[in-house]
Short mmCIF file of C-alpha atoms and ligand atoms in Angstrom, two decimals:
data_model
loop_
_atom_site.label_atom_id
_atom_site.label_comp_id
_atom_site.label_asym_id
_atom_site.label_seq_id
_atom_site.Cartn_x
_atom_site.Cartn_y
_atom_site.Cartn_z
CA MET X 1 -45.61 68.16 42.15
CA GLU X 2 -48.27 68.47 44.79
CA LEU X 3 -47.34 68.39 48.46
CA PHE X 4 -48.90 65.00 49.14
CA GLN X 5 -46.70 63.52 46.41
CA LEU X 6 -43.44 64.52 48.08
CA THR X 7 -41.16 62.31 50.14
CA ALA X 8 -40.62 62.74 53.88
CA HIS X 9 -37.04 63.95 53.41
CA ARG X 10 -38.09 66.59 50.86
CA LEU X 11 -40.87 67.81 53.15
CA HIS X 12 -38.39 67.96 56.04
CA GLU X 13 -36.12 70.18 53.97
CA MET X 14 -39.06 72.49 53.22
CA LEU X 15 -40.01 72.57 56.91
CA THR X 16 -36.53 73.49 58.08
CA LYS X 17 -36.29 76.21 55.41
CA LYS X 18 -39.68 77.47 56.61
CA GLU X 19 -41.08 77.17 53.08
CA ILE X 20 -44.06 75.42 54.57
CA SER X 21 -45.52 74.57 57.99
CA ALA X 22 -46.32 71.12 59.36
CA SER X 23 -49.95 72.20 59.73
CA GLU X 24 -50.08 72.98 56.02
CA ILE X 25 -48.69 69.52 55.20
CA THR X 26 -51.36 67.85 57.35
CA SER X 27 -54.06 70.00 55.88
CA GLU X 28 -52.94 69.17 52.30
CA VAL X 29 -52.88 65.45 53.07
CA PHE X 30 -56.39 65.59 54.54
CA LYS X 31 -57.60 67.52 51.51
CA ARG X 32 -56.25 64.67 49.43
CA ILE X 33 -57.93 62.11 51.70
CA ASP X 34 -61.23 63.97 51.37
CA ARG X 35 -60.85 63.90 47.59
CA VAL X 36 -59.90 60.26 46.99
CA GLU X 37 -60.76 58.19 50.06
CA GLU X 38 -64.29 57.44 48.91
CA LYS X 39 -62.78 55.65 45.88
CA VAL X 40 -59.69 54.06 47.44
CA LYS X 41 -60.94 53.23 50.96
CA SER X 42 -57.55 52.90 52.62
CA PHE X 43 -58.68 53.77 56.15
CA ILE X 44 -60.78 52.12 58.82
CA THR X 45 -60.30 55.12 61.13
CA GLN X 46 -59.05 58.62 60.33
CA THR X 47 -57.28 60.50 63.12
CA ARG X 48 -57.32 64.08 61.92
CA GLU X 49 -57.18 65.62 65.41
CA HIS X 50 -54.18 63.52 66.32
CA ALA X 51 -52.35 64.60 63.17
CA GLU X 52 -53.22 68.26 63.67
CA ALA X 53 -51.97 68.20 67.27
CA ALA X 54 -48.65 66.62 66.23
CA ALA X 55 -48.26 69.12 63.39
CA ALA X 56 -48.99 72.05 65.73
CA ASN X 57 -46.33 70.75 68.08
CA THR X 58 -43.79 70.59 65.24
CA ASP X 59 -44.67 74.13 64.20
CA ARG X 60 -44.25 75.34 67.76
CA LYS X 61 -40.78 73.84 67.89
CA ILE X 62 -39.80 75.39 64.57
CA ALA X 63 -41.12 78.78 65.67
CA ALA X 64 -39.11 78.51 68.91
CA GLY X 65 -35.98 77.84 66.86
CA GLU X 66 -35.64 74.26 68.11
CA LYS X 67 -34.09 71.63 65.89
CA ILE X 68 -36.60 69.09 64.55
CA GLY X 69 -35.97 65.42 63.78
CA PRO X 70 -36.07 64.15 60.17
CA LEU X 71 -39.61 62.76 60.44
CA GLU X 72 -41.23 65.41 62.62
CA GLY X 73 -44.58 66.57 61.35
CA ILE X 74 -44.63 63.94 58.57
CA PRO X 75 -48.06 62.29 58.02
CA VAL X 76 -48.01 58.53 58.62
CA ALA X 77 -50.68 55.82 58.29
CA ILE X 78 -50.63 52.70 60.47
CA LYS X 79 -52.11 49.27 59.78
CA ASP X 80 -55.04 48.54 62.02
CA ASN X 81 -53.36 45.60 63.76
CA MET X 82 -50.99 47.82 65.77
CA CYS X 83 -52.36 48.91 69.12
CA THR X 84 -52.97 52.63 69.52
CA GLU X 85 -54.08 53.81 72.95
CA GLY X 86 -57.46 55.50 72.74
CA ILE X 87 -57.89 54.71 69.03
CA LEU X 88 -59.88 51.77 67.64
CA THR X 89 -57.64 48.81 66.70
CA SER X 90 -59.90 46.40 64.86
CA CYS X 91 -57.61 44.17 62.76
CA ALA X 92 -60.44 44.64 60.23
CA SER X 93 -62.38 42.05 62.23
CA LYS X 94 -65.93 42.27 63.51
CA ILE X 95 -64.72 40.53 66.65
CA LEU X 96 -62.60 43.59 67.52
CA ASN X 97 -64.86 46.27 66.09
CA LYS X 98 -65.09 48.02 69.45
CA PHE X 99 -61.59 47.33 70.77
CA VAL X 100 -59.87 50.52 71.94
CA PRO X 101 -56.52 49.44 73.40
CA PRO X 102 -55.32 50.83 76.74
CA TYR X 103 -51.73 50.92 75.46
CA THR X 104 -49.69 51.63 72.33
CA ALA X 105 -47.49 49.26 70.31
CA THR X 106 -43.76 50.00 70.64
CA ALA X 107 -43.34 50.64 66.89
CA VAL X 108 -46.17 53.18 67.01
CA ASP X 109 -44.74 54.76 70.15
CA LYS X 110 -41.48 55.22 68.28
CA VAL X 111 -43.32 56.85 65.39
CA TYR X 112 -44.98 59.21 67.89
CA ALA X 113 -41.62 59.86 69.55
CA ALA X 114 -40.22 60.83 66.14
CA GLY X 115 -42.92 63.53 66.06
CA MET X 116 -44.87 62.01 63.15
CA ALA X 117 -48.51 62.90 62.55
CA LEU X 118 -50.82 59.87 62.60
CA VAL X 119 -53.45 60.35 59.89
CA GLY X 120 -55.28 57.06 60.41
CA LYS X 121 -55.46 53.30 60.85
CA THR X 122 -55.53 51.39 57.61
CA ASN X 123 -57.66 48.59 56.19
CA MET X 124 -56.27 45.07 55.93
CA ASP X 125 -57.25 41.46 55.49
CA GLU X 126 -58.88 40.33 58.75
CA PHE X 127 -56.08 39.49 61.24
CA ALA X 128 -53.61 39.90 58.33
CA MET X 129 -54.83 36.72 56.64
CA GLY X 130 -54.89 37.27 52.91
CA SER X 131 -53.23 38.82 49.87
CA SER X 132 -55.81 41.28 48.57
CA THR X 133 -57.46 43.14 51.50
CA GLU X 134 -60.73 41.57 50.31
CA ASN X 135 -60.84 39.53 53.54
CA SER X 136 -61.40 42.73 55.54
CA GLY X 137 -64.46 42.29 57.75
CA PHE X 138 -65.59 45.78 56.71
CA PHE X 139 -64.92 46.63 53.03
CA PRO X 140 -62.27 46.06 50.33
CA THR X 141 -59.59 48.66 49.50
CA HIS X 142 -59.06 49.64 45.86
CA ASN X 143 -55.75 49.93 44.04
CA PRO X 144 -55.03 53.62 43.28
CA TRP X 145 -53.55 52.61 39.88
CA ASP X 146 -56.80 50.96 38.79
CA LEU X 147 -59.79 51.07 41.12
CA GLU X 148 -61.15 47.77 39.81
CA ARG X 149 -58.08 46.00 41.12
CA VAL X 150 -56.92 44.93 44.58
CA PRO X 151 -54.05 46.78 46.30
CA GLY X 152 -52.60 43.46 47.47
CA GLY X 153 -52.63 42.37 51.09
CA SER X 154 -52.79 42.00 53.86
CA SER X 155 -51.41 45.56 54.40
CA GLY X 156 -53.37 46.81 51.37
CA GLY X 157 -54.70 49.91 53.12
CA SER X 158 -51.22 51.13 54.06
CA ALA X 159 -49.81 50.54 50.55
CA ALA X 160 -52.80 52.21 48.87
CA ALA X 161 -52.66 55.19 51.26
CA VAL X 162 -49.02 55.92 50.34
CA ALA X 163 -49.58 55.37 46.60
CA ALA X 164 -52.69 57.60 46.58
CA GLY X 165 -50.98 60.40 48.54
CA GLU X 166 -53.24 59.92 51.59
CA ALA X 167 -50.13 59.53 53.77
CA ILE X 168 -46.47 60.24 53.09
CA VAL X 169 -45.29 56.93 54.60
CA ALA X 170 -46.99 54.02 56.39
CA LEU X 171 -46.41 50.99 58.58
CA GLY X 172 -47.60 47.49 57.77
CA SER X 173 -46.91 43.99 59.02
CA ASP X 174 -45.52 41.05 57.07
CA THR X 175 -46.05 37.41 58.04
CA GLY X 176 -45.71 35.86 54.60
CA GLY X 177 -45.47 38.84 52.27
CA SER X 178 -48.06 41.30 53.52
CA ILE X 179 -45.81 44.36 53.19
CA ARG X 180 -43.88 43.39 50.07
CA GLN X 181 -46.74 42.14 47.89
CA PRO X 182 -49.01 45.19 48.39
CA ALA X 183 -45.96 47.45 47.89
CA SER X 184 -45.37 45.66 44.60
CA PHE X 185 -49.05 46.03 43.53
CA CYS X 186 -49.17 49.73 44.46
CA GLY X 187 -45.78 50.77 43.04
CA VAL X 188 -44.16 51.81 46.34
CA ILE X 189 -41.30 50.39 48.41
CA GLY X 190 -42.11 47.95 51.20
CA MET X 191 -39.67 46.34 53.57
CA LYS X 192 -39.82 43.46 55.99
CA PRO X 193 -36.89 43.88 58.38
CA THR X 194 -35.09 40.93 59.99
CA TYR X 195 -37.20 39.04 62.55
CA GLY X 196 -36.44 40.72 65.88
CA ALA X 197 -35.29 44.05 64.39
CA VAL X 198 -38.59 45.80 65.13
CA SER X 199 -40.49 45.15 68.36
CA ARG X 200 -43.74 43.20 67.98
CA TYR X 201 -45.05 44.45 71.32
CA GLY X 202 -48.59 45.65 70.68
CA LEU X 203 -48.79 44.13 67.20
CA VAL X 204 -51.88 41.90 67.32
CA ALA X 205 -50.42 38.44 66.77
CA TYR X 206 -51.22 36.37 63.69
CA ALA X 207 -48.27 33.94 63.57
CA SER X 208 -45.78 35.11 66.17
CA SER X 209 -42.67 33.36 64.80
CA LEU X 210 -43.20 35.00 61.38
CA ASP X 211 -44.80 38.43 62.03
CA GLN X 212 -42.68 41.53 61.56
CA ILE X 213 -43.54 45.25 61.30
CA GLY X 214 -42.05 47.32 58.48
CA PRO X 215 -42.46 50.57 56.49
CA PHE X 216 -43.96 51.61 53.15
CA THR X 217 -42.26 54.60 51.51
CA LYS X 218 -41.92 56.20 48.09
CA ASP X 219 -38.15 56.24 48.02
CA VAL X 220 -35.16 54.53 49.61
CA THR X 221 -34.05 57.53 51.69
CA ASP X 222 -37.44 57.60 53.42
CA MET X 223 -37.10 53.84 54.00
CA ALA X 224 -33.78 54.36 55.81
CA LEU X 225 -35.28 57.16 57.91
CA MET X 226 -38.27 55.02 58.88
CA LEU X 227 -36.03 52.10 59.84
CA ASN X 228 -33.98 54.46 62.01
CA ALA X 229 -37.23 55.43 63.75
CA ILE X 230 -38.74 51.98 64.39
CA CYS X 231 -35.86 49.49 64.78
CA GLY X 232 -34.22 48.78 68.10
CA HIS X 233 -34.30 46.60 71.19
CA ASP X 234 -37.45 46.45 73.29
CA PRO X 235 -37.48 44.67 76.65
CA LEU X 236 -41.26 44.25 76.23
CA ASP X 237 -40.73 41.82 73.31
CA SER X 238 -38.68 38.77 74.25
CA THR X 239 -37.86 38.10 70.57
CA SER X 240 -36.54 41.61 70.03
CA ALA X 241 -32.84 41.62 69.10
CA ASN X 242 -30.50 43.42 71.48
CA LEU X 243 -28.14 45.00 68.96
CA LYS X 244 -26.48 48.37 68.67
CA GLN X 245 -28.77 50.89 67.01
CA SER X 246 -27.75 51.37 63.35
CA ASP X 247 -27.96 54.52 61.28
CA TYR X 248 -29.48 53.17 58.06
CA THR X 249 -28.93 56.43 56.17
CA LYS X 250 -25.23 55.45 56.04
CA ALA X 251 -26.29 52.73 53.57
CA LEU X 252 -27.58 55.30 51.06
CA VAL X 253 -24.58 54.86 48.80
CA ASN X 254 -24.81 54.89 45.01
CA ASP X 255 -22.36 52.06 44.39
CA ILE X 256 -22.83 48.32 44.03
CA LYS X 257 -19.60 47.49 42.25
CA GLY X 258 -18.56 43.96 43.09
CA LEU X 259 -21.79 43.10 44.91
CA LYS X 260 -22.66 39.44 44.41
CA ILE X 261 -26.31 38.72 43.71
CA GLY X 262 -27.86 35.26 43.30
CA VAL X 263 -31.08 34.67 41.37
CA PRO X 264 -32.65 31.40 42.56
CA LYS X 265 -34.06 29.70 39.49
CA GLU X 266 -36.98 28.30 41.50
CA TYR X 267 -38.26 31.87 41.93
CA LEU X 268 -38.44 32.51 38.20
CA ALA X 269 -40.03 29.20 37.29
CA GLU X 270 -43.43 28.71 35.65
CA GLY X 271 -46.27 30.56 37.28
CA ILE X 272 -44.48 33.89 36.94
CA ASP X 273 -46.19 36.14 34.40
CA PRO X 274 -43.84 36.41 31.37
CA GLN X 275 -44.09 40.21 31.29
CA VAL X 276 -43.27 40.43 35.00
CA LYS X 277 -40.28 38.23 34.28
CA GLU X 278 -39.19 40.61 31.50
CA ARG X 279 -39.10 43.55 33.93
CA ILE X 280 -37.09 41.48 36.41
CA LEU X 281 -34.57 40.50 33.72
CA GLU X 282 -34.23 44.17 32.74
CA ALA X 283 -33.51 45.04 36.37
CA ILE X 284 -30.88 42.31 36.46
CA ASN X 285 -29.23 43.82 33.37
CA LYS X 286 -29.25 47.20 35.03
CA LEU X 287 -27.60 45.78 38.15
CA THR X 288 -24.95 44.11 36.01
CA SER X 289 -24.28 47.32 34.11
CA LEU X 290 -23.82 49.10 37.46
CA GLY X 291 -21.07 46.68 38.39
CA ALA X 292 -22.89 43.94 40.36
CA TYR X 293 -22.08 40.34 39.65
CA VAL X 294 -25.37 38.48 39.09
CA GLU X 295 -25.77 34.76 38.47
CA GLU X 296 -28.37 32.03 38.64
CA THR X 297 -28.41 29.80 41.68
CA SER X 298 -30.66 27.15 43.17
CA MET X 299 -32.63 26.92 46.42
CA PRO X 300 -33.82 23.32 46.22
CA HIS X 301 -36.41 23.38 49.02
CA THR X 302 -38.33 26.41 47.75
CA ASP X 303 -41.30 24.31 46.59
CA TYR X 304 -41.97 23.19 50.15
CA ALA X 305 -42.09 26.70 51.63
CA MET X 306 -45.75 27.27 50.82
CA PRO X 307 -47.14 24.10 52.47
CA ALA X 308 -44.80 24.51 55.47
CA TYR X 309 -45.92 28.12 55.89
CA TYR X 310 -49.62 27.29 55.79
CA LEU X 311 -49.13 24.67 58.50
CA ILE X 312 -46.96 26.80 60.78
CA ALA X 313 -48.87 30.07 60.29
CA THR X 314 -52.28 28.48 60.82
CA ALA X 315 -51.09 26.47 63.84
CA GLU X 316 -49.79 29.65 65.49
CA ALA X 317 -52.91 31.58 64.46
CA SER X 318 -55.24 28.99 65.95
CA SER X 319 -53.45 29.37 69.24
CA ASN X 320 -53.17 33.19 69.10
CA LEU X 321 -56.81 33.66 68.17
CA ALA X 322 -58.06 31.47 71.03
CA ARG X 323 -58.12 34.62 73.19
CA TYR X 324 -61.12 36.04 71.30
CA ASP X 325 -63.77 34.22 73.29
CA GLY X 326 -66.23 37.00 74.00
CA VAL X 327 -64.88 37.42 77.55
CA GLY X 328 -61.66 39.44 77.55
CA TYR X 329 -62.27 41.83 74.70
CA GLY X 330 -64.18 42.17 71.53
CA LEU X 331 -67.62 41.17 70.48
CA ARG X 332 -69.83 39.20 72.89
CA VAL X 333 -73.17 37.60 72.16
CA GLU X 334 -75.36 38.83 75.03
CA ASP X 335 -78.25 36.36 74.93
CA ALA X 336 -76.21 33.15 75.27
CA GLU X 337 -77.65 30.20 77.19
CA ASP X 338 -74.40 29.37 78.93
CA VAL X 339 -70.70 30.16 78.67
CA ILE X 340 -69.97 27.58 75.96
CA ASP X 341 -72.83 28.91 73.87
CA MET X 342 -71.40 32.42 74.40
CA TYR X 343 -67.90 31.37 73.27
CA MET X 344 -69.18 29.57 70.22
CA ARG X 345 -71.65 32.15 69.00
CA SER X 346 -69.34 35.11 69.67
CA ARG X 347 -66.60 33.47 67.63
CA SER X 348 -68.96 32.33 64.93
CA LEU X 349 -70.37 35.83 64.51
CA GLY X 350 -67.10 37.73 64.95
CA PHE X 351 -64.69 35.84 62.69
CA GLY X 352 -64.88 35.85 58.88
CA THR X 353 -64.64 32.79 56.61
CA GLU X 354 -60.89 32.91 55.99
CA VAL X 355 -60.08 33.28 59.68
CA LYS X 356 -62.31 30.30 60.52
CA ARG X 357 -60.71 28.24 57.76
CA ARG X 358 -57.27 28.93 59.23
CA ILE X 359 -58.29 28.22 62.82
CA MET X 360 -59.62 24.85 61.68
CA LEU X 361 -56.50 24.06 59.66
CA GLY X 362 -54.28 25.06 62.59
CA THR X 363 -56.11 23.12 65.28
CA TYR X 364 -56.14 20.09 62.99
CA SER X 365 -52.38 20.07 62.43
CA LEU X 366 -51.74 20.61 66.14
CA SER X 367 -54.10 17.84 67.29
CA ALA X 368 -52.52 14.82 68.99
CA GLY X 369 -52.99 12.44 66.06
CA TYR X 370 -51.58 14.75 63.37
CA TYR X 371 -48.94 16.82 65.17
CA ASP X 372 -45.99 14.64 64.05
CA ALA X 373 -47.26 14.18 60.52
CA TYR X 374 -47.96 17.86 59.82
CA TYR X 375 -46.80 20.48 62.31
CA LEU X 376 -43.52 18.83 63.28
CA LYS X 377 -42.76 17.99 59.64
CA ALA X 378 -43.39 21.61 58.69
CA LEU X 379 -40.91 22.77 61.34
CA LYS X 380 -38.27 20.47 59.87
CA VAL X 381 -38.95 21.81 56.39
CA ARG X 382 -38.56 25.31 57.81
CA THR X 383 -35.03 24.38 58.90
CA LEU X 384 -34.21 23.07 55.42
CA ILE X 385 -35.39 26.33 53.89
CA LYS X 386 -33.32 28.32 56.35
CA GLN X 387 -30.31 26.18 55.37
CA ASP X 388 -30.92 26.92 51.67
CA PHE X 389 -30.56 30.60 52.54
CA ASP X 390 -27.50 30.04 54.75
CA ARG X 391 -25.77 28.23 51.89
CA ALA X 392 -26.74 30.88 49.33
CA PHE X 393 -25.46 33.68 51.56
CA GLU X 394 -22.07 32.00 51.85
CA LYS X 395 -21.71 32.92 48.19
CA TYR X 396 -23.94 35.95 47.62
CA ASP X 397 -24.53 39.29 49.35
CA LEU X 398 -28.13 39.43 48.15
CA LEU X 399 -30.74 37.26 46.46
CA LEU X 400 -33.16 38.60 43.89
CA SER X 401 -36.61 37.56 42.61
CA PRO X 402 -39.96 38.98 41.58
CA THR X 403 -42.01 40.04 44.62
CA SER X 404 -45.21 38.61 43.23
CA PRO X 405 -45.93 36.32 40.26
CA SER X 406 -48.26 38.90 38.67
CA THR X 407 -49.35 42.52 38.79
CA ALA X 408 -52.49 43.55 40.73
CA PHE X 409 -55.45 41.32 39.91
CA LYS X 410 -59.12 42.30 39.67
CA ILE X 411 -61.28 42.56 42.80
CA GLY X 412 -63.29 39.34 43.06
CA GLU X 413 -61.02 37.40 40.69
CA MET X 414 -59.63 35.02 43.33
CA VAL X 415 -62.01 35.20 46.29
CA ASN X 416 -63.43 31.76 45.63
CA ASP X 417 -60.07 30.11 45.13
CA PRO X 418 -58.07 30.29 48.37
CA VAL X 419 -55.19 28.20 47.02
CA GLN X 420 -54.74 30.54 44.05
CA MET X 421 -54.71 33.41 46.54
CA TYR X 422 -52.13 31.61 48.73
CA LEU X 423 -49.87 31.24 45.66
CA GLN X 424 -49.54 35.03 45.54
CA ASP X 425 -46.86 34.66 48.18
CA VAL X 426 -44.62 31.96 46.69
CA CYS X 427 -41.71 34.34 46.40
CA THR X 428 -42.16 36.15 49.72
CA ILE X 429 -42.97 33.35 52.19
CA PRO X 430 -39.52 31.68 52.35
CA VAL X 431 -38.09 34.96 53.68
CA ASN X 432 -40.40 34.89 56.73
CA LEU X 433 -39.65 31.23 57.39
CA ALA X 434 -35.93 32.08 57.44
CA GLY X 435 -36.39 35.32 59.42
CA ILE X 436 -34.24 37.36 57.01
CA PRO X 437 -34.89 40.90 55.70
CA ALA X 438 -36.28 41.64 52.24
CA LEU X 439 -37.68 44.60 50.37
CA SER X 440 -39.83 45.15 47.33
CA LEU X 441 -38.81 47.95 44.98
CA PRO X 442 -40.84 49.02 41.93
CA CYS X 443 -39.04 48.02 38.70
CA GLY X 444 -41.27 49.15 35.88
CA LEU X 445 -44.79 48.69 34.61
CA VAL X 446 -46.76 46.04 32.72
CA ASN X 447 -49.96 47.34 31.11
CA ASN X 448 -49.68 50.42 33.28
CA LEU X 449 -49.54 48.41 36.52
CA PRO X 450 -46.43 48.31 38.72
CA VAL X 451 -44.09 45.32 39.02
CA GLY X 452 -42.08 44.68 42.20
CA LEU X 453 -38.51 43.44 42.45
CA GLN X 454 -37.68 41.58 45.66
CA LEU X 455 -34.21 41.81 47.19
CA MET X 456 -33.43 39.44 50.07
CA GLY X 457 -30.51 39.90 52.45
CA LYS X 458 -28.62 38.31 55.31
CA ALA X 459 -30.08 38.56 58.80
CA PHE X 460 -29.53 42.10 60.17
CA ASP X 461 -27.91 43.22 56.92
CA GLU X 462 -30.67 45.68 56.00
CA GLY X 463 -27.86 48.04 54.97
CA THR X 464 -26.86 46.03 51.89
CA LEU X 465 -30.51 45.83 50.78
CA LEU X 466 -30.80 49.59 51.09
CA ARG X 467 -27.54 50.20 49.22
CA ALA X 468 -28.64 48.04 46.25
CA ALA X 469 -32.12 49.60 46.20
CA TYR X 470 -30.66 53.10 46.47
CA THR X 471 -28.23 52.48 43.61
CA LEU X 472 -31.05 51.19 41.41
CA GLU X 473 -33.19 54.18 42.38
CA GLN X 474 -30.43 56.66 41.49
CA ASN X 475 -29.84 55.07 38.08
CA THR X 476 -33.43 54.38 36.95
CA ASP X 477 -36.88 55.96 37.14
CA TYR X 478 -38.16 53.07 39.30
CA THR X 479 -39.19 55.00 42.39
CA ARG X 480 -40.59 57.92 40.42
CA LEU X 481 -43.11 55.73 38.58
CA TRP X 482 -45.68 55.93 41.36
CA SER X 483 -46.23 59.60 40.59
CA GLU X 484 -47.93 58.34 37.42
CA VAL X 485 -50.77 56.85 39.50
CA LYS X 486 -53.80 57.74 37.40
CA GLY X 487 -56.60 55.50 38.66
CA VAL X 488 -57.80 57.84 41.36
CA GLU X 489 -57.82 61.05 39.31
N1 LIG I 501 -50.87 36.21 52.30
C1 LIG I 501 -50.24 35.51 53.38
C2 LIG I 501 -51.30 34.94 54.29
O1 LIG I 501 -52.42 35.07 53.97
C3 LIG I 501 -49.36 36.43 54.12
C4 LIG I 501 -50.09 37.29 55.07
C5 LIG I 501 -49.19 38.20 55.84
O2 LIG I 501 -48.03 38.37 55.55
N2 LIG I 501 -49.76 38.74 56.90
O3 LIG I 501 -51.03 34.37 55.31
#
């Protein structure tokens, strides 16, 4: 295997045995970027100097005989909606195409504190609105498995970077599925932690009550290590949970005997590709043979999650995106007649079609005449969905479903059909509405494209998700499939 294909924990082992230096790892990853980036287009900004400086620091520590942390010197890619002091943070939007933040997001600070080497900021759907990365204001990203296909979205750049070997791990953000769905399309693991587990300070807000930062990795051990690095209380985020810091590597146990798993029948209903369903049923059989107790259950309000999400997310977005007015930051039309003209033309020029559509939807449902009929109703539906989960978790330790109804679709296939695109997230959206953790794990291929299995857990019970994923990983070839990525070669 080539260096860029290895996991963070394997590279760490090689570093501590002095079989390789951190500078060599960085250099190999950038060689890979130079070779494939033109085809994949994962990055908006590459930060080679930053990575080299971090790697040199790691090497200095090793040479001085100091102990290094498990992620020191490991190349990481970060979605371009997390603020990085001194480095462009564009959210893939023309309105922020010159925004260089004066501060760094807490999650990114933690990644720096762990000694990781930032290789670049990744492409995404503009302001994280989308499921294919085609809504980027700059260019689409291509799926490393098949360059004619999308990598999923909105964190498509981060997922593609890990799958293509352009970074060892990455961070994304998930408001309705934007980590899990691209992980599923690119054959890597993606996790949305519990709402409040990772600080949102410095994450450019899309829908603040749903947004959560999480990692992309190639195996479950790396996932646990990344969670150890980024989770934890942050006084700068008032929704950050003040809990004792966990060591997620303790959950890496190859044993799920007696674990109770529910499969909500609404998540395997029509609309799910039959071959995707086959892979999911095979995974269920595997779990059963490993000693888990799996049965069908029902989550009766699932059908209402999608409409509730698109009301709540767009309402919050319309409010969050009001700050881009050409004054504070971002693009400004210079030849405006007056301030209103400046607001209107700056916004009109800076925002893309999907962002405008959502601002209009959001302001409409929040307007005095429609607030009760739409926004308030959606909040009530959100409570019903949360109660579906509460009831299910009285009986089950985990819930299971496909991550996405299909494998990666072709670039251009859905751009003119926003509703079809929104349906990509039927299985992932309820999780954000309920605030619980979920991960997507590869579970086989259909026509040489990866399928993702979604596991959903109780709030702050990331450990059980990791244990189930780890057990599956140890007893299948699921997390080794990505090394078959052929599209970019
Ligand atoms: N695809 C969903 C949307 O467009 C989810 C996006 C996300 O999780 N950021 O809103």
